[in-house]
Amino acid sequence: MNKDFLKYVLILLIVYAVLDYGTYAFIGITSPDGKYYVSFFDKYLNYVKALRLIILAGSQFWMSVLGYETYLEDAYTIKVVNGASVRLVYSCLGYGVISFWIAFIAANQAHLLFKLKWLLIGIFVIVFFNIIRISVLLLANENKWPKVFNIDHHTVYNIINYVLLIILIFIFQNQLTKMKKD
């Protein structure tokens, strides 16, 4: 077996596992009700809480652009004034997809600035589409839109995210190949 390919796969899998499962552990130690709560991490390093706030605040912005007055009911919930709400639980944050993207970038051989640029582009795209998803879900709840084909919004979001990831990977690989030729 090709050593470079094996190295690539190992880096991809290890980085993904550390980030994805590490986030589960991090959620555990930053939950005040948890057995192993670490207040320092919760107060100063809570990237999960920051990701949720970015998504909720972004959704709040788009809802205001569309003419809806919203507020954050609590750390998990965006609500239309006198209307519907959406609760953003851990499974809705997209950290699994973000973990995969980071692992993919880490596994590839490229200059640090190139990798950093693509790391940020991918995370931005993933988070942006999550913001759009939460906004559309809130609009659907507020306006009582019927479910299309009874498909769960998580499933639709996952499909869209994987299509976006494939497109991002394709563009990344093309740019990387082009850069290596120059």
Short mmCIF file of C-alpha atoms in Angstrom, two decimals, residues 4-78:
data_model
loop_
_atom_site.label_atom_id
_atom_site.label_comp_id
_atom_site.label_asym_id
_atom_site.label_seq_id
_atom_site.Cartn_x
_atom_site.Cartn_y
_atom_site.Cartn_z
CA ASP A 4 1.56 8.59 1.44
CA PHE A 5 -2.03 7.40 1.10
CA LEU A 6 -1.85 5.51 4.39
CA LYS A 7 -0.42 8.60 6.11
CA TYR A 8 -3.22 10.73 4.59
CA VAL A 9 -5.95 8.36 5.80
CA LEU A 10 -4.43 8.06 9.28
CA ILE A 11 -4.14 11.82 9.71
CA LEU A 12 -7.70 12.30 8.42
CA LEU A 13 -9.15 9.68 10.78
CA ILE A 14 -7.13 10.65 13.84
CA VAL A 15 -7.77 14.39 13.53
CA TYR A 16 -11.46 13.77 12.86
CA ALA A 17 -11.80 11.42 15.85
CA VAL A 18 -9.95 13.80 18.19
CA LEU A 19 -12.06 16.78 17.12
CA ASP A 20 -15.44 15.07 16.93
CA TYR A 21 -15.17 12.86 20.01
CA GLY A 22 -13.15 15.53 21.79
CA THR A 23 -16.08 17.88 21.33
CA TYR A 24 -18.36 15.33 23.03
CA ALA A 25 -15.92 15.24 25.93
CA PHE A 26 -15.64 19.02 25.93
CA ILE A 27 -19.44 19.34 26.10
CA GLY A 28 -19.31 17.02 29.11
CA ILE A 29 -16.75 19.08 30.99
CA THR A 30 -18.46 22.39 30.19
CA SER A 31 -21.92 21.32 31.33
CA PRO A 32 -22.47 22.68 34.84
CA ASP A 33 -24.68 19.70 35.70
CA GLY A 34 -22.02 17.24 34.54
CA LYS A 35 -19.98 14.96 36.75
CA TYR A 36 -16.62 16.32 35.51
CA TYR A 37 -17.48 20.02 35.16
CA VAL A 38 -14.50 22.36 34.66
CA SER A 39 -15.63 25.94 35.13
CA PHE A 40 -12.47 27.43 33.57
CA PHE A 41 -13.14 25.70 30.23
CA ASP A 42 -16.81 26.62 30.37
CA LYS A 43 -16.14 30.27 31.15
CA TYR A 44 -13.07 31.01 28.99
CA LEU A 45 -12.68 28.35 26.26
CA ASN A 46 -16.20 27.21 25.41
CA TYR A 47 -16.05 27.05 21.62
CA VAL A 48 -19.29 25.03 21.51
CA LYS A 49 -21.17 27.83 23.24
CA ALA A 50 -19.51 30.36 20.91
CA LEU A 51 -20.53 28.35 17.84
CA ARG A 52 -24.13 28.21 19.07
CA LEU A 53 -24.15 31.97 19.71
CA ILE A 54 -22.74 32.68 16.23
CA ILE A 55 -25.46 30.55 14.62
CA LEU A 56 -28.26 32.05 16.73
CA ALA A 57 -27.04 35.63 16.27
CA GLY A 58 -26.60 35.06 12.54
CA SER A 59 -30.14 33.71 12.31
CA GLN A 60 -31.37 36.66 14.31
CA PHE A 61 -29.67 38.98 11.80
CA TRP A 62 -31.25 37.27 8.75
CA MET A 63 -34.65 37.25 10.39
CA SER A 64 -34.36 41.01 10.98
CA VAL A 65 -33.40 41.48 7.33
CA LEU A 66 -36.63 39.64 6.45
CA GLY A 67 -38.62 41.94 8.75
CA TYR A 68 -39.06 39.65 11.77
CA GLU A 69 -38.29 40.85 15.27
CA THR A 70 -36.56 38.06 17.19
CA TYR A 71 -34.70 37.61 20.42
CA LEU A 72 -32.65 34.94 22.13
CA GLU A 73 -34.98 33.42 24.67
CA ASP A 74 -32.07 31.58 26.32
CA ALA A 75 -28.64 30.30 25.29
CA TYR A 76 -30.26 27.67 23.04
CA THR A 77 -33.37 29.29 21.59
CA ILE A 78 -34.19 31.97 19.02
#
